[in-house]
PDB file of C-alpha atoms in Angstrom:
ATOM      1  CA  UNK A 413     -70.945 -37.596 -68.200  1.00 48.00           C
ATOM      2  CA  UNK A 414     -68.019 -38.246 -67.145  1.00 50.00           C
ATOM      3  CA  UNK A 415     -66.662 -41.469 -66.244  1.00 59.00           C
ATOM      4  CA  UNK A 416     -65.011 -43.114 -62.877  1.00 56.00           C
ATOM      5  CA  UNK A 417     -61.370 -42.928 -64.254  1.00 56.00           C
ATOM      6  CA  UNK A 418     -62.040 -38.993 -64.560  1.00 55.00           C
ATOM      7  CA  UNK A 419     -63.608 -38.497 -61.163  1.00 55.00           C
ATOM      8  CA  UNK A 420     -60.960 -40.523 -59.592  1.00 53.00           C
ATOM      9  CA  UNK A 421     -58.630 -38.521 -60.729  1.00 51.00           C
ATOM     10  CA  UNK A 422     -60.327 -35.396 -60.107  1.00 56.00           C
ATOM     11  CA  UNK A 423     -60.568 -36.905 -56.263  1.00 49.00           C
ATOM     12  CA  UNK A 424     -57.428 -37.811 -56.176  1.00 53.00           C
ATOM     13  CA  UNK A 425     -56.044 -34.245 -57.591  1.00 52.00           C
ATOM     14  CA  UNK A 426     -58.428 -32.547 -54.366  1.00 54.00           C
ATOM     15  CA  UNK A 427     -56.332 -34.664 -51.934  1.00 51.00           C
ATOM     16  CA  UNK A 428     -53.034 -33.643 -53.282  1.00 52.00           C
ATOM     17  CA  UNK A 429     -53.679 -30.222 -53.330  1.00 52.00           C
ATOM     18  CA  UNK A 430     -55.394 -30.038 -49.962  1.00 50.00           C
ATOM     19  CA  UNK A 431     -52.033 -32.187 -48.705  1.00 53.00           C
ATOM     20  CA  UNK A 432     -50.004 -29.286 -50.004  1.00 48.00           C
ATOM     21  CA  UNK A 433     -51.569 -26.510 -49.177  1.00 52.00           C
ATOM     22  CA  UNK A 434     -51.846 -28.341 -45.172  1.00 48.00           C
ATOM     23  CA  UNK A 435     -47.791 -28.553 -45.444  1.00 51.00           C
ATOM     24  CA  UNK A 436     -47.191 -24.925 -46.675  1.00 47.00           C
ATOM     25  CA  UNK A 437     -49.514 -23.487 -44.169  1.00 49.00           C
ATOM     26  CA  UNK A 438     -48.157 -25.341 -41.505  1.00 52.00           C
ATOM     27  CA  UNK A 439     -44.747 -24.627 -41.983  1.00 54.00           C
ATOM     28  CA  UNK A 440     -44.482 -21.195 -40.873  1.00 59.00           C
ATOM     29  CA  UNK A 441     -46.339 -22.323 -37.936  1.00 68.00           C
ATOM     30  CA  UNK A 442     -43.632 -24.948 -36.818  1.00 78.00           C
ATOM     31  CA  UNK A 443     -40.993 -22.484 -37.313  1.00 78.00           C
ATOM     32  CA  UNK A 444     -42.413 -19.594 -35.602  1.00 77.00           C
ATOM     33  CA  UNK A 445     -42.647 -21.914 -32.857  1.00 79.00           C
ATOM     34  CA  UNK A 446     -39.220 -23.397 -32.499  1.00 77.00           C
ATOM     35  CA  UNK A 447     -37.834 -19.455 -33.275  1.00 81.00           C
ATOM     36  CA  UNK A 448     -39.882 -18.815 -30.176  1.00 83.00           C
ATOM     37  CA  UNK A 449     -38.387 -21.924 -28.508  1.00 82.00           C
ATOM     38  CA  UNK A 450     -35.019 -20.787 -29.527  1.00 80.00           C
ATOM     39  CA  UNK A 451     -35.521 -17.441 -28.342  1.00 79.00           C
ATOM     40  CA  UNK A 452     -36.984 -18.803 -24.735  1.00 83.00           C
ATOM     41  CA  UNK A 453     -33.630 -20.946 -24.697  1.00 85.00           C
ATOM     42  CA  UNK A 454     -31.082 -17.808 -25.744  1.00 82.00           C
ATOM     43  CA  UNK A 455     -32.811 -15.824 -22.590  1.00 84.00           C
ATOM     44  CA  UNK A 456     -32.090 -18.102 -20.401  1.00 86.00           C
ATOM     45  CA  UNK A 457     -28.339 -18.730 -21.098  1.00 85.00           C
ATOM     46  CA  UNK A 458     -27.860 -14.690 -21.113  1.00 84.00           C
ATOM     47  CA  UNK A 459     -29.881 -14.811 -17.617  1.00 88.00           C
ATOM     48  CA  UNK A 460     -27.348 -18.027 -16.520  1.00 88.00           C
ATOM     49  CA  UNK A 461     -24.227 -15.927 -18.206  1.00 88.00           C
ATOM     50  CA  UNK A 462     -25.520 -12.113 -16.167  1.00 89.00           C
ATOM     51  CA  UNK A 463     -25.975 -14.541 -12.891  1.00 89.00           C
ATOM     52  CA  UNK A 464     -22.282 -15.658 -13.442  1.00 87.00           C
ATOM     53  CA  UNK A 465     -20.939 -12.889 -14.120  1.00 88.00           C
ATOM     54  CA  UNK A 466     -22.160 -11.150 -10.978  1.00 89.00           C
ATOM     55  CA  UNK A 467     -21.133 -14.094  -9.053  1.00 89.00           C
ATOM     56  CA  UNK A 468     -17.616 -13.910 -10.910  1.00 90.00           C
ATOM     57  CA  UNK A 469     -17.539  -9.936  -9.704  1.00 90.00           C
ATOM     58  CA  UNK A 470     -18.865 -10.746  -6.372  1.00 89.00           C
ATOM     59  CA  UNK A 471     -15.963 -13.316  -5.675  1.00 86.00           C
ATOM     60  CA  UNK A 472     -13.164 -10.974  -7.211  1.00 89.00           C
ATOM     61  CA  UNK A 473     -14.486  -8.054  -4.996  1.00 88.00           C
ATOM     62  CA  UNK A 474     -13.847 -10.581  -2.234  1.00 87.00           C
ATOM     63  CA  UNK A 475     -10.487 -11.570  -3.379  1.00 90.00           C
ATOM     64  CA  UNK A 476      -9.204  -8.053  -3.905  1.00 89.00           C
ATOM     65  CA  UNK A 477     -10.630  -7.642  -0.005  1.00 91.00           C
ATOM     66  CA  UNK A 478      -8.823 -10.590   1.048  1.00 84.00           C
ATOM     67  CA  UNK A 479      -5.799  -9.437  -0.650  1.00 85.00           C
ATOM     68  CA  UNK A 480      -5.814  -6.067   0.980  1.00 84.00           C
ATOM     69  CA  UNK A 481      -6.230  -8.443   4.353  1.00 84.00           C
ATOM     70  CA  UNK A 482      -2.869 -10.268   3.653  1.00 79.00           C
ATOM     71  CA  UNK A 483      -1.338  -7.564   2.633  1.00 79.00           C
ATOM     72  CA  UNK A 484      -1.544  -5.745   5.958  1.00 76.00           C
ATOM     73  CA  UNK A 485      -1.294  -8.714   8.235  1.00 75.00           C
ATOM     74  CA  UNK A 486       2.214  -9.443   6.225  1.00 72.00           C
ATOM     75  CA  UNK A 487       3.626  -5.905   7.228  1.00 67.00           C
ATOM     76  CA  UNK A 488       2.818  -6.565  10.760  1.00 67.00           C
ATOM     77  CA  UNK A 489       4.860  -9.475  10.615  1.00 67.00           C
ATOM     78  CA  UNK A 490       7.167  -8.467   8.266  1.00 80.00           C
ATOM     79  CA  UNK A 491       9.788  -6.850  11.122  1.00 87.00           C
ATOM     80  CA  UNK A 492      13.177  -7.367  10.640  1.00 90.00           C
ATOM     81  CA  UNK A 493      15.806  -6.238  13.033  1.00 94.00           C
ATOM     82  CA  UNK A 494      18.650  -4.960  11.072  1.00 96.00           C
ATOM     83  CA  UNK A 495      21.088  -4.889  13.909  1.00 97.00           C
ATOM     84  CA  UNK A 496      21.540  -4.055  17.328  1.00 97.00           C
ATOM     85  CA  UNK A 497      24.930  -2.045  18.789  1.00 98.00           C
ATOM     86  CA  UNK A 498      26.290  -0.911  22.061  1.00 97.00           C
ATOM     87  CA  UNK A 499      28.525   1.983  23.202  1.00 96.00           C
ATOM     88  CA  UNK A 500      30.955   3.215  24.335  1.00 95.00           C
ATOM     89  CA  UNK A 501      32.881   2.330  21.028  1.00 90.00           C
ATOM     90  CA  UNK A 502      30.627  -0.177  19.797  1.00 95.00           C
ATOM     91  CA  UNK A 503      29.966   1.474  16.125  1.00 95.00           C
ATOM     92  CA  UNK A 504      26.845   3.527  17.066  1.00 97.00           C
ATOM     93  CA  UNK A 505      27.787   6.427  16.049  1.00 97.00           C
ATOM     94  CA  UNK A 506      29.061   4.607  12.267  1.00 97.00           C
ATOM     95  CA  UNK A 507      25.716   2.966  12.165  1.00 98.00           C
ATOM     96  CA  UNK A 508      23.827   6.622  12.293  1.00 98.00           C
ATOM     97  CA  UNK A 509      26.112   8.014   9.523  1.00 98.00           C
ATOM     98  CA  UNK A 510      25.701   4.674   7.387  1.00 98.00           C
ATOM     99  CA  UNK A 511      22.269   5.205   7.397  1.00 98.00           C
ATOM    100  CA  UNK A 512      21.933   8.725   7.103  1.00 98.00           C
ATOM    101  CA  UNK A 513      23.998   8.483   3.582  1.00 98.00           C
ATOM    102  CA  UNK A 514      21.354   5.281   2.488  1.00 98.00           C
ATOM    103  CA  UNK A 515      17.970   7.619   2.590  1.00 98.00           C
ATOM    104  CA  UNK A 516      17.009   8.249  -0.339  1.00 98.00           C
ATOM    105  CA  UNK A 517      13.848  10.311   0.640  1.00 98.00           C
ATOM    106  CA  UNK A 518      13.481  11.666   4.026  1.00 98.00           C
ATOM    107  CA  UNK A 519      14.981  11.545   7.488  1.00 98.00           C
ATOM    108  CA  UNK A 520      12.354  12.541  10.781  1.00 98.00           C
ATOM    109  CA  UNK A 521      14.704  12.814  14.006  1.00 98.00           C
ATOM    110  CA  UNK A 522      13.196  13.209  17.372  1.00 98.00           C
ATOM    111  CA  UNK A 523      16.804  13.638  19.595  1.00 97.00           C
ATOM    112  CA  UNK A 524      17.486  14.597  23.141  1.00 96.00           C
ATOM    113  CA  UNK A 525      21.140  15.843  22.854  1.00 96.00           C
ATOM    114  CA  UNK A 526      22.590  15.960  19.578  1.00 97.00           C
ATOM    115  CA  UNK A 527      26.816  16.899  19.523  1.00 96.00           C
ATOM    116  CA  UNK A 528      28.307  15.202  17.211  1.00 96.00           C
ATOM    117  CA  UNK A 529      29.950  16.891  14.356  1.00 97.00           C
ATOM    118  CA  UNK A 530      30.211  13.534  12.576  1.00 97.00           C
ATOM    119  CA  UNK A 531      26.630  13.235  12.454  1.00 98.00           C
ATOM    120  CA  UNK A 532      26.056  17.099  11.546  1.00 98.00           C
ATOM    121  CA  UNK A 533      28.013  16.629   8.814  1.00 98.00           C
ATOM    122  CA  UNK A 534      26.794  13.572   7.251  1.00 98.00           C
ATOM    123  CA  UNK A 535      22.933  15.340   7.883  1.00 98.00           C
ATOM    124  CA  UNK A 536      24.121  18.006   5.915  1.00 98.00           C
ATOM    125  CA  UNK A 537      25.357  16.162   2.865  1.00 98.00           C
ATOM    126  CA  UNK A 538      22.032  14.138   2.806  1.00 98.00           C
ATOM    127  CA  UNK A 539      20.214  17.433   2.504  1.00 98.00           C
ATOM    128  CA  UNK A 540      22.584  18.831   0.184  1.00 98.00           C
ATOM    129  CA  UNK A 541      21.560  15.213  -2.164  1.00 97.00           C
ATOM    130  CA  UNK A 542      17.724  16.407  -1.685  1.00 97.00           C
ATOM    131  CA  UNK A 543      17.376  14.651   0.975  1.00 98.00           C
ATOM    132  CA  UNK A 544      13.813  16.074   3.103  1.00 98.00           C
ATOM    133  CA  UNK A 545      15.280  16.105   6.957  1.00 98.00           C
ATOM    134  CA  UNK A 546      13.362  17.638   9.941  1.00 98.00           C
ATOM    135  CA  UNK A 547      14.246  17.329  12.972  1.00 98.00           C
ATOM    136  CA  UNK A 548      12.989  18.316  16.442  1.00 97.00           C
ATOM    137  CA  UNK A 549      15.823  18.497  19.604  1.00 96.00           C
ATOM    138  CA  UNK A 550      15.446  18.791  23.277  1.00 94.00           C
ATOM    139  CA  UNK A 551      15.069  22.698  23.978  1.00 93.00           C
ATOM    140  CA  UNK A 552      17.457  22.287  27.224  1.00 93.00           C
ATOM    141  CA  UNK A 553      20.158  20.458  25.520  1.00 92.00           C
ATOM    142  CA  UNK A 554      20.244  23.084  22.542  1.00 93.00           C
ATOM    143  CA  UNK A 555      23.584  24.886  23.885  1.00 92.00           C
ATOM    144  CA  UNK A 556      26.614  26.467  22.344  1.00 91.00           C
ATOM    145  CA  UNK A 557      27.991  22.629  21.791  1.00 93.00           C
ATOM    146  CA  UNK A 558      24.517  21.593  19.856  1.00 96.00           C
ATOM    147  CA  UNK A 559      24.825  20.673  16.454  1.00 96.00           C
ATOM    148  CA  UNK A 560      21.243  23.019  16.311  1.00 96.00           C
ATOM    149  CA  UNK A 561      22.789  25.792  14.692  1.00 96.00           C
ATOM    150  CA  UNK A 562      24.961  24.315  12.458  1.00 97.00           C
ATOM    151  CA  UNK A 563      21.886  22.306  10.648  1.00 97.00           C
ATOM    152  CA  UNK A 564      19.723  25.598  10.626  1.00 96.00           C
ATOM    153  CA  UNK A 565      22.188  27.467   8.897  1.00 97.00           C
ATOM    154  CA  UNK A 566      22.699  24.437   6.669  1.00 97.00           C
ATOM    155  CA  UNK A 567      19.084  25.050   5.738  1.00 97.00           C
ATOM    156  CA  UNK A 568      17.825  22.071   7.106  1.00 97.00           C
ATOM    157  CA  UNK A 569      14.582  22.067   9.315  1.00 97.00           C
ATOM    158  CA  UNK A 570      15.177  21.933  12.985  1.00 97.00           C
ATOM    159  CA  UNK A 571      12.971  22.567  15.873  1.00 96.00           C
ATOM    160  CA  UNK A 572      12.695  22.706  19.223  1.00 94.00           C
ATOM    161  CA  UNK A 573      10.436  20.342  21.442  1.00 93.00           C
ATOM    162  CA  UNK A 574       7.572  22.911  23.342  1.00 89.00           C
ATOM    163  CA  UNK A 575       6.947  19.966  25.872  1.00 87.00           C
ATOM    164  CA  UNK A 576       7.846  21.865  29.370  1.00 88.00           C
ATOM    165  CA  UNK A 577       9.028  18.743  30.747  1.00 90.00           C
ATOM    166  CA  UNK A 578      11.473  16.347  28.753  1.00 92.00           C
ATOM    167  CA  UNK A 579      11.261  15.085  24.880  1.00 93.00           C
ATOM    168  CA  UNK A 580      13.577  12.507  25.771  1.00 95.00           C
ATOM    169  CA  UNK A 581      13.182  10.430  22.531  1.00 96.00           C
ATOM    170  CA  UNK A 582      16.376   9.098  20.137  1.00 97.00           C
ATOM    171  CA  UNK A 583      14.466   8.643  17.355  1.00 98.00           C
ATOM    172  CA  UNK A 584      15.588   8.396  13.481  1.00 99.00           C
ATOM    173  CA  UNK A 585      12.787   7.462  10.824  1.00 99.00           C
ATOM    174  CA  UNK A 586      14.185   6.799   7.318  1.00 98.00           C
ATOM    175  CA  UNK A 587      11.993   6.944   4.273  1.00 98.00           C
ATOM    176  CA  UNK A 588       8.949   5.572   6.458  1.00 96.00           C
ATOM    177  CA  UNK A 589      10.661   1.904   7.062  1.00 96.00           C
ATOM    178  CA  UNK A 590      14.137   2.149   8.789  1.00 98.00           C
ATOM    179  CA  UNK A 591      14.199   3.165  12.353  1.00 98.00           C
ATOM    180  CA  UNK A 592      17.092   3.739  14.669  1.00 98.00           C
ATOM    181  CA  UNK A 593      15.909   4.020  18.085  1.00 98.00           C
ATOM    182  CA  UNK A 594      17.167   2.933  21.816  1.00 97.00           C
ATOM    183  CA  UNK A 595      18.774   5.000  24.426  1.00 97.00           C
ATOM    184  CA  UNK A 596      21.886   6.114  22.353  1.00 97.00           C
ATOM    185  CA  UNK A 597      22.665  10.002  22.213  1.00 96.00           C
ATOM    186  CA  UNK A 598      24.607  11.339  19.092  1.00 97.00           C
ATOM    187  CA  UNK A 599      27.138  12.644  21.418  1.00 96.00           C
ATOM    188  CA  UNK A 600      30.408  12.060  22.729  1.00 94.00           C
ATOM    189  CA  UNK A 601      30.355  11.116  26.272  1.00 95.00           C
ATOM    190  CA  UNK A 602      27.027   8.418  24.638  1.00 95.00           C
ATOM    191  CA  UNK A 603      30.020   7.557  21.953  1.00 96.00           C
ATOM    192  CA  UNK A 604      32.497   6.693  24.262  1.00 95.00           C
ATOM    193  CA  UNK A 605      32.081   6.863  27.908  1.00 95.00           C
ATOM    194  CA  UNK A 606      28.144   5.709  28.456  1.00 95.00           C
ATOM    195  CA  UNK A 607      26.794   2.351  28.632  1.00 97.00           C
ATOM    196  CA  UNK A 608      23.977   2.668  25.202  1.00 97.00           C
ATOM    197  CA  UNK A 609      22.227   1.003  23.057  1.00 98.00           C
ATOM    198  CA  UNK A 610      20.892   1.329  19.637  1.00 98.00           C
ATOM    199  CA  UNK A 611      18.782  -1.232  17.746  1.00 98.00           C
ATOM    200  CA  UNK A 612      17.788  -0.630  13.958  1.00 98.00           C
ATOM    201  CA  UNK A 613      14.744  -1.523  12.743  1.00 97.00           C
ATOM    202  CA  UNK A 614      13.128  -2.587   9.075  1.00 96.00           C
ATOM    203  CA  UNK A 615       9.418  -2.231   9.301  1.00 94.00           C
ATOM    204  CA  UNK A 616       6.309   0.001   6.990  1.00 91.00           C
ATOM    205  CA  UNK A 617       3.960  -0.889  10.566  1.00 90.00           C
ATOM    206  CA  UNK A 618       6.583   0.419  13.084  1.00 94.00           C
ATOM    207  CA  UNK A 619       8.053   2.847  10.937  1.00 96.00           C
ATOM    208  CA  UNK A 620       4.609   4.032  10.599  1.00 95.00           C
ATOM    209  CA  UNK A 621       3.778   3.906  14.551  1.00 96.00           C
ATOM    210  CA  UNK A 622       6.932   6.492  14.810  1.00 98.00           C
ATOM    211  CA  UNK A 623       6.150   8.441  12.159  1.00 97.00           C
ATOM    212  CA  UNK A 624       2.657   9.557  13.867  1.00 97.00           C
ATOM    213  CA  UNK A 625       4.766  10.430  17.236  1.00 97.00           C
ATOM    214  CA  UNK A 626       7.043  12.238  15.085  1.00 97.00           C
ATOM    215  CA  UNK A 627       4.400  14.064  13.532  1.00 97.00           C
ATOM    216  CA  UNK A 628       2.567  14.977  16.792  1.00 96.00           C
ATOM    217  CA  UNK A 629       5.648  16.298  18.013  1.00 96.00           C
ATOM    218  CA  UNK A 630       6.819  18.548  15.001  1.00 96.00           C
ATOM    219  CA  UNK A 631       3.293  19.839  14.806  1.00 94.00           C
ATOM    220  CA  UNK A 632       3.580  21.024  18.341  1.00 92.00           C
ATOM    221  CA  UNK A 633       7.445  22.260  18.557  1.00 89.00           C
ATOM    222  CA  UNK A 634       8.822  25.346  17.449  1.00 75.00           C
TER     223      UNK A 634
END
């Protein structure tokens, strides 16, 4: 038989084991669970990163909008008057040229009488640099004195206004921002013997405002 030392220990050896074999089982249980917690917690901060994100997109949509906003309100505003001249004598007619020579992509003339050779000229060497130039005159000022003939041959595009009444506009649109408008003729006696004015504009918005008559106009001349 055996004696109470020996069972002791035998008891003593069931505990131990049953201890261990309790911790190893249980250990893949507690970590399952705090992968699972883990997991749980790694959802949520990519669900709290995607709802950012979308937030973040939302607001830059709304900036780029807001951007476009400013943008156009500042070309309203942005107008700058570049000068304003008088005839007879008062550098009209050098104003016209200077400008002429500083496009460096197009010039869109709507012009009631149109005489001066100093102005034909300077039209012709701007379309001789590549310059695009159209330009729509008055049908009953185009006589043997209009500089109409001269551009034509030049190769330049000229028409003439279809309206049966007057196209009584002085109109000069360069490269979609400068515009020289006001009751000045390019033509002698509106040189030098007329009371005339011509202001000179820097704006995209007007420029753009003149550009649609201009186009109305050309579409419709011939």
């Amino acid at each position: 038989m055996m004696n109470k030392r020996g069972i002791i220990f035998i008891f003593i050896g069931i505990i131990i084991g049953f201890s261990l074999n309790y911790t190893l089982l249980s250990k893949p249980t507690n970590l399952e669970a705090k992968i699972r917690e883990l997991e749980e917690t790694l959802l949520e901060r990519e669900a709290t990163i995607t709802s950012l994100q979308n937030q973040i997109n939302q607001l830059n949509s709304e900036i780029t909008i807001l951007n476009e906003e400013i943008s156009k309100l500042k070309q309203q505003v942005e107008v700058e008057i570049l000068g304003i001249y008088f005839s007879p004598k008062g550098g009209c007619e050098q104003q016209v040229i200077y400008w002429i020579s500083r496009a460096n992509s197009s010039i869109h003339i709507l012009i009631y009488s149109f005489t001066s050779d100093s102005i034909g000229d300077a039209l012709i060497e701007a379309h001789n640099r590549g310059i695009e130039i159209k330009i729509v005159f008055e049908k009953s000022q185009v006589s043997k004195y209009s500089e109409y003939f001269k551009l034509k041959a030049a190769g330049i595009e000229v028409r003439n206004d279809t309206n049966p009444k007057l196209m009584h506009h002085k109109v000069m649109i360069i490269d979609q921002i400068i515009i020289l408008t006001g009751s000045y003729n390019w033509s002698y006696s509106a040189e030098n013997k007329n009371n005339e004015n011509l202001i000179i504009i820097k704006s995209k918005q007007i420029a753009l405002i003149y550009e649609e008559e201009f186009q109305k106009i050309w579409s419709q001349s011939g």
